[in-house]
PDB file of C-alpha atoms in Angstrom:
ATOM      1  CA  UNK A   1     -11.431  -7.926  27.571  1.00 60.00           C
ATOM      2  CA  UNK A   2      -9.220  -4.538  27.253  1.00 70.00           C
ATOM      3  CA  UNK A   3      -9.785  -1.301  28.703  1.00 75.00           C
ATOM      4  CA  UNK A   4     -11.090   0.896  26.091  1.00 78.00           C
ATOM      5  CA  UNK A   5      -8.280   3.796  25.578  1.00 77.00           C
ATOM      6  CA  UNK A   6      -9.215   7.705  26.313  1.00 85.00           C
ATOM      7  CA  UNK A   7      -9.742  10.416  23.897  1.00 86.00           C
ATOM      8  CA  UNK A   8      -8.947  12.234  26.611  1.00 86.00           C
ATOM      9  CA  UNK A   9      -5.334  10.949  27.312  1.00 86.00           C
ATOM     10  CA  UNK A  10      -4.835  10.379  23.530  1.00 85.00           C
ATOM     11  CA  UNK A  11      -4.568  14.031  22.616  1.00 87.00           C
ATOM     12  CA  UNK A  12      -3.076  14.901  25.504  1.00 87.00           C
ATOM     13  CA  UNK A  13      -0.470  12.675  24.813  1.00 88.00           C
ATOM     14  CA  UNK A  14       0.109  14.616  21.216  1.00 88.00           C
ATOM     15  CA  UNK A  15       0.708  17.550  23.443  1.00 88.00           C
ATOM     16  CA  UNK A  16       4.149  18.711  24.650  1.00 90.00           C
ATOM     17  CA  UNK A  17       4.879  18.040  28.171  1.00 88.00           C
ATOM     18  CA  UNK A  18       4.862  21.864  29.439  1.00 88.00           C
ATOM     19  CA  UNK A  19       1.568  22.242  27.440  1.00 90.00           C
ATOM     20  CA  UNK A  20      -0.221  19.290  28.412  1.00 89.00           C
ATOM     21  CA  UNK A  21       0.904  20.392  32.274  1.00 88.00           C
ATOM     22  CA  UNK A  22      -0.638  23.854  31.168  1.00 88.00           C
ATOM     23  CA  UNK A  23      -3.905  22.704  29.965  1.00 88.00           C
ATOM     24  CA  UNK A  24      -4.563  19.507  32.082  1.00 89.00           C
ATOM     25  CA  UNK A  25      -2.710  20.632  35.194  1.00 86.00           C
ATOM     26  CA  UNK A  26      -3.051  23.158  38.490  1.00 85.00           C
ATOM     27  CA  UNK A  27      -4.122  26.067  35.683  1.00 84.00           C
ATOM     28  CA  UNK A  28      -6.280  23.282  33.973  1.00 84.00           C
ATOM     29  CA  UNK A  29      -8.975  20.811  34.381  1.00 88.00           C
ATOM     30  CA  UNK A  30      -6.838  19.161  36.749  1.00 87.00           C
ATOM     31  CA  UNK A  31      -6.302  15.877  35.761  1.00 87.00           C
ATOM     32  CA  UNK A  32      -2.953  15.465  35.678  1.00 87.00           C
ATOM     33  CA  UNK A  33      -1.045  12.443  37.734  1.00 88.00           C
ATOM     34  CA  UNK A  34       2.881  12.921  37.503  1.00 86.00           C
ATOM     35  CA  UNK A  35       3.140   9.698  38.938  1.00 87.00           C
ATOM     36  CA  UNK A  36       1.011   7.931  35.911  1.00 88.00           C
ATOM     37  CA  UNK A  37       0.692  10.434  32.550  1.00 87.00           C
ATOM     38  CA  UNK A  38       3.864   9.886  31.774  1.00 86.00           C
ATOM     39  CA  UNK A  39       3.505   6.123  30.788  1.00 89.00           C
ATOM     40  CA  UNK A  40      -0.259   6.806  29.548  1.00 87.00           C
ATOM     41  CA  UNK A  41       1.825   9.334  27.081  1.00 88.00           C
ATOM     42  CA  UNK A  42       4.145   6.882  26.235  1.00 89.00           C
ATOM     43  CA  UNK A  43       1.529   5.113  26.133  1.00 88.00           C
ATOM     44  CA  UNK A  44      -0.751   6.554  22.984  1.00 88.00           C
ATOM     45  CA  UNK A  45       2.065   7.990  21.285  1.00 89.00           C
ATOM     46  CA  UNK A  46       3.862   4.410  20.789  1.00 90.00           C
ATOM     47  CA  UNK A  47       0.206   1.869  20.426  1.00 88.00           C
ATOM     48  CA  UNK A  48       0.731   1.642  16.416  1.00 88.00           C
ATOM     49  CA  UNK A  49       3.312   0.708  16.701  1.00 91.00           C
ATOM     50  CA  UNK A  50       3.698  -1.610  19.393  1.00 91.00           C
ATOM     51  CA  UNK A  51       0.408  -2.774  18.277  1.00 91.00           C
ATOM     52  CA  UNK A  52       1.624  -3.923  14.662  1.00 93.00           C
ATOM     53  CA  UNK A  53       5.151  -5.560  15.865  1.00 93.00           C
ATOM     54  CA  UNK A  54       2.982  -7.676  18.548  1.00 92.00           C
ATOM     55  CA  UNK A  55       0.175  -8.649  15.544  1.00 92.00           C
ATOM     56  CA  UNK A  56       3.639  -9.084  13.610  1.00 90.00           C
ATOM     57  CA  UNK A  57       5.926 -11.343  16.630  1.00 90.00           C
ATOM     58  CA  UNK A  58       1.226 -13.842  17.083  1.00 89.00           C
ATOM     59  CA  UNK A  59       2.189 -14.100  12.572  1.00 86.00           C
ATOM     60  CA  UNK A  60       4.995 -15.634  13.188  1.00 84.00           C
ATOM     61  CA  UNK A  61       4.393 -17.901  15.859  1.00 83.00           C
ATOM     62  CA  UNK A  62       1.597 -19.166  13.710  1.00 78.00           C
ATOM     63  CA  UNK A  63       2.931 -19.808  10.156  1.00 67.00           C
ATOM     64  CA  UNK A  64       3.558 -23.877   9.399  1.00 58.00           C
ATOM     65  CA  UNK A  65       7.250 -23.633   9.265  1.00 57.00           C
ATOM     66  CA  UNK A  66       7.705 -23.093  13.353  1.00 54.00           C
ATOM     67  CA  UNK A  67       5.672 -25.430  13.486  1.00 56.00           C
ATOM     68  CA  UNK A  68       6.636 -28.072  11.482  1.00 59.00           C
ATOM     69  CA  UNK A  69       4.053 -29.022   9.268  1.00 62.00           C
ATOM     70  CA  UNK A  70       4.752 -27.691   5.845  1.00 68.00           C
ATOM     71  CA  UNK A  71       2.809 -27.238   3.379  1.00 76.00           C
ATOM     72  CA  UNK A  72       3.304 -28.401  -0.108  1.00 83.00           C
ATOM     73  CA  UNK A  73       3.749 -26.081  -2.624  1.00 83.00           C
ATOM     74  CA  UNK A  74       2.659 -27.019  -6.580  1.00 85.00           C
ATOM     75  CA  UNK A  75       4.180 -25.057  -8.977  1.00 83.00           C
ATOM     76  CA  UNK A  76       1.652 -25.946 -11.746  1.00 82.00           C
ATOM     77  CA  UNK A  77       2.740 -23.974 -15.337  1.00 77.00           C
ATOM     78  CA  UNK A  78       0.752 -20.999 -16.661  1.00 69.00           C
ATOM     79  CA  UNK A  79       0.386 -21.151 -20.729  1.00 72.00           C
ATOM     80  CA  UNK A  80       1.758 -19.273 -22.572  1.00 76.00           C
ATOM     81  CA  UNK A  81      -0.958 -16.767 -24.307  1.00 81.00           C
ATOM     82  CA  UNK A  82       0.098 -13.208 -24.541  1.00 83.00           C
ATOM     83  CA  UNK A  83      -1.276 -10.317 -22.884  1.00 87.00           C
ATOM     84  CA  UNK A  84      -1.063  -6.629 -22.973  1.00 91.00           C
ATOM     85  CA  UNK A  85      -1.691  -4.590 -19.536  1.00 93.00           C
ATOM     86  CA  UNK A  86      -2.523  -0.952 -20.316  1.00 94.00           C
ATOM     87  CA  UNK A  87      -1.851   1.626 -17.909  1.00 95.00           C
ATOM     88  CA  UNK A  88      -3.238   4.298 -17.144  1.00 93.00           C
ATOM     89  CA  UNK A  89      -1.518   7.170 -14.853  1.00 93.00           C
ATOM     90  CA  UNK A  90      -3.596   9.861 -13.878  1.00 91.00           C
ATOM     91  CA  UNK A  91      -4.089  11.433 -10.129  1.00 89.00           C
ATOM     92  CA  UNK A  92      -7.300  10.739  -8.785  1.00 88.00           C
ATOM     93  CA  UNK A  93     -10.107   8.437 -10.306  1.00 84.00           C
ATOM     94  CA  UNK A  94     -11.503  11.524 -11.401  1.00 87.00           C
ATOM     95  CA  UNK A  95      -9.033  13.972 -12.918  1.00 87.00           C
ATOM     96  CA  UNK A  96      -7.299  13.985 -16.274  1.00 89.00           C
ATOM     97  CA  UNK A  97      -5.231  10.973 -18.331  1.00 90.00           C
ATOM     98  CA  UNK A  98      -1.952  11.923 -17.745  1.00 92.00           C
ATOM     99  CA  UNK A  99      -0.141   8.683 -19.393  1.00 94.00           C
ATOM    100  CA  UNK A 100      -0.530   5.881 -20.653  1.00 95.00           C
ATOM    101  CA  UNK A 101       1.742   3.183 -20.365  1.00 95.00           C
ATOM    102  CA  UNK A 102       1.703  -0.687 -21.793  1.00 95.00           C
ATOM    103  CA  UNK A 103       2.871  -4.120 -20.846  1.00 95.00           C
ATOM    104  CA  UNK A 104       2.629  -7.859 -23.166  1.00 91.00           C
ATOM    105  CA  UNK A 105       2.886 -10.454 -20.700  1.00 89.00           C
ATOM    106  CA  UNK A 106       3.302 -14.117 -22.190  1.00 84.00           C
ATOM    107  CA  UNK A 107       2.189 -16.539 -19.354  1.00 80.00           C
ATOM    108  CA  UNK A 108       4.230 -16.196 -16.160  1.00 80.00           C
ATOM    109  CA  UNK A 109       6.754 -13.291 -18.201  1.00 83.00           C
ATOM    110  CA  UNK A 110       7.277  -9.883 -19.428  1.00 89.00           C
ATOM    111  CA  UNK A 111       8.266  -9.265 -23.330  1.00 88.00           C
ATOM    112  CA  UNK A 112       7.747  -6.066 -23.478  1.00 90.00           C
ATOM    113  CA  UNK A 113       7.003  -3.181 -22.467  1.00 93.00           C
ATOM    114  CA  UNK A 114       5.894   0.698 -23.629  1.00 92.00           C
ATOM    115  CA  UNK A 115       7.439   2.794 -21.396  1.00 94.00           C
ATOM    116  CA  UNK A 116       4.503   6.035 -19.741  1.00 94.00           C
ATOM    117  CA  UNK A 117       3.847   8.499 -23.090  1.00 93.00           C
ATOM    118  CA  UNK A 118       1.914  11.347 -22.023  1.00 93.00           C
ATOM    119  CA  UNK A 119      -0.894  12.321 -22.777  1.00 90.00           C
ATOM    120  CA  UNK A 120      -1.745  15.386 -22.028  1.00 86.00           C
ATOM    121  CA  UNK A 121      -4.280  17.400 -23.997  1.00 88.00           C
ATOM    122  CA  UNK A 122      -4.561  14.737 -26.675  1.00 90.00           C
ATOM    123  CA  UNK A 123      -8.415  14.438 -26.993  1.00 92.00           C
ATOM    124  CA  UNK A 124     -10.332  11.116 -26.634  1.00 92.00           C
ATOM    125  CA  UNK A 125      -9.674  10.133 -30.579  1.00 94.00           C
ATOM    126  CA  UNK A 126      -6.093  10.349 -29.701  1.00 94.00           C
ATOM    127  CA  UNK A 127      -6.285   8.430 -27.252  1.00 93.00           C
ATOM    128  CA  UNK A 128      -8.021   5.216 -28.182  1.00 94.00           C
ATOM    129  CA  UNK A 129      -5.561   5.636 -31.600  1.00 94.00           C
ATOM    130  CA  UNK A 130      -2.426   5.603 -29.329  1.00 94.00           C
ATOM    131  CA  UNK A 131      -3.785   3.103 -26.938  1.00 94.00           C
ATOM    132  CA  UNK A 132      -4.606   1.334 -31.247  1.00 94.00           C
ATOM    133  CA  UNK A 133      -0.716   1.752 -32.056  1.00 92.00           C
ATOM    134  CA  UNK A 134       0.088  -0.256 -28.714  1.00 91.00           C
ATOM    135  CA  UNK A 135      -2.070  -3.047 -29.652  1.00 90.00           C
ATOM    136  CA  UNK A 136      -0.502  -2.813 -33.103  1.00 90.00           C
ATOM    137  CA  UNK A 137       3.165  -2.921 -31.754  1.00 89.00           C
ATOM    138  CA  UNK A 138       2.493  -5.426 -29.545  1.00 88.00           C
ATOM    139  CA  UNK A 139       1.040  -7.295 -32.611  1.00 85.00           C
ATOM    140  CA  UNK A 140       4.536  -6.731 -34.970  1.00 84.00           C
ATOM    141  CA  UNK A 141       6.773  -7.567 -32.034  1.00 77.00           C
ATOM    142  CA  UNK A 142       9.230 -10.365 -33.078  1.00 71.00           C
ATOM    143  CA  UNK A 143       8.874 -12.651 -30.316  1.00 64.00           C
ATOM    144  CA  UNK A 144       5.122 -12.840 -29.613  1.00 59.00           C
ATOM    145  CA  UNK A 145       4.866 -13.786 -33.706  1.00 58.00           C
ATOM    146  CA  UNK A 146       7.692 -16.872 -33.126  1.00 64.00           C
ATOM    147  CA  UNK A 147       5.674 -17.729 -30.962  1.00 57.00           C
ATOM    148  CA  UNK A 148       2.453 -17.948 -32.289  1.00 58.00           C
ATOM    149  CA  UNK A 149       3.819 -19.408 -35.365  1.00 60.00           C
ATOM    150  CA  UNK A 150       5.031 -22.048 -32.483  1.00 58.00           C
ATOM    151  CA  UNK A 151       1.561 -22.488 -31.060  1.00 56.00           C
ATOM    152  CA  UNK A 152      -0.186 -23.188 -34.671  1.00 53.00           C
TER     153      UNK A 152
END
């Protein structure tokens, strides 16, 4: 099991060398050791990056392509059902709605896209009408109409 990280050393690593020597050296709490502290400070400063790289290296070693056993990749055609996706733009979940955008998908392909429309200052009924207009626009889209006629 690894040794637990020292909170004091982690906080010290964020200070400059001169600040750390003042705080933890002869004038401070006397925990500064010239032989070890430079290495510890570097370890704590770069710990996250090193752990991330180590984790990526382990994942690459365990991947099935590297082991010689490859999994079969199957492609299943998606049904060509139309789907409208609305994008609501806001800063946070509780902030007011800023804009609405939409996309029309047919299976795995995007058929049409409506650029975001700003709706700051619009009333709730006006926003609902905007959504209805977006759906009407998608319904009258020529590609969607042709596909739906061929499927009947």
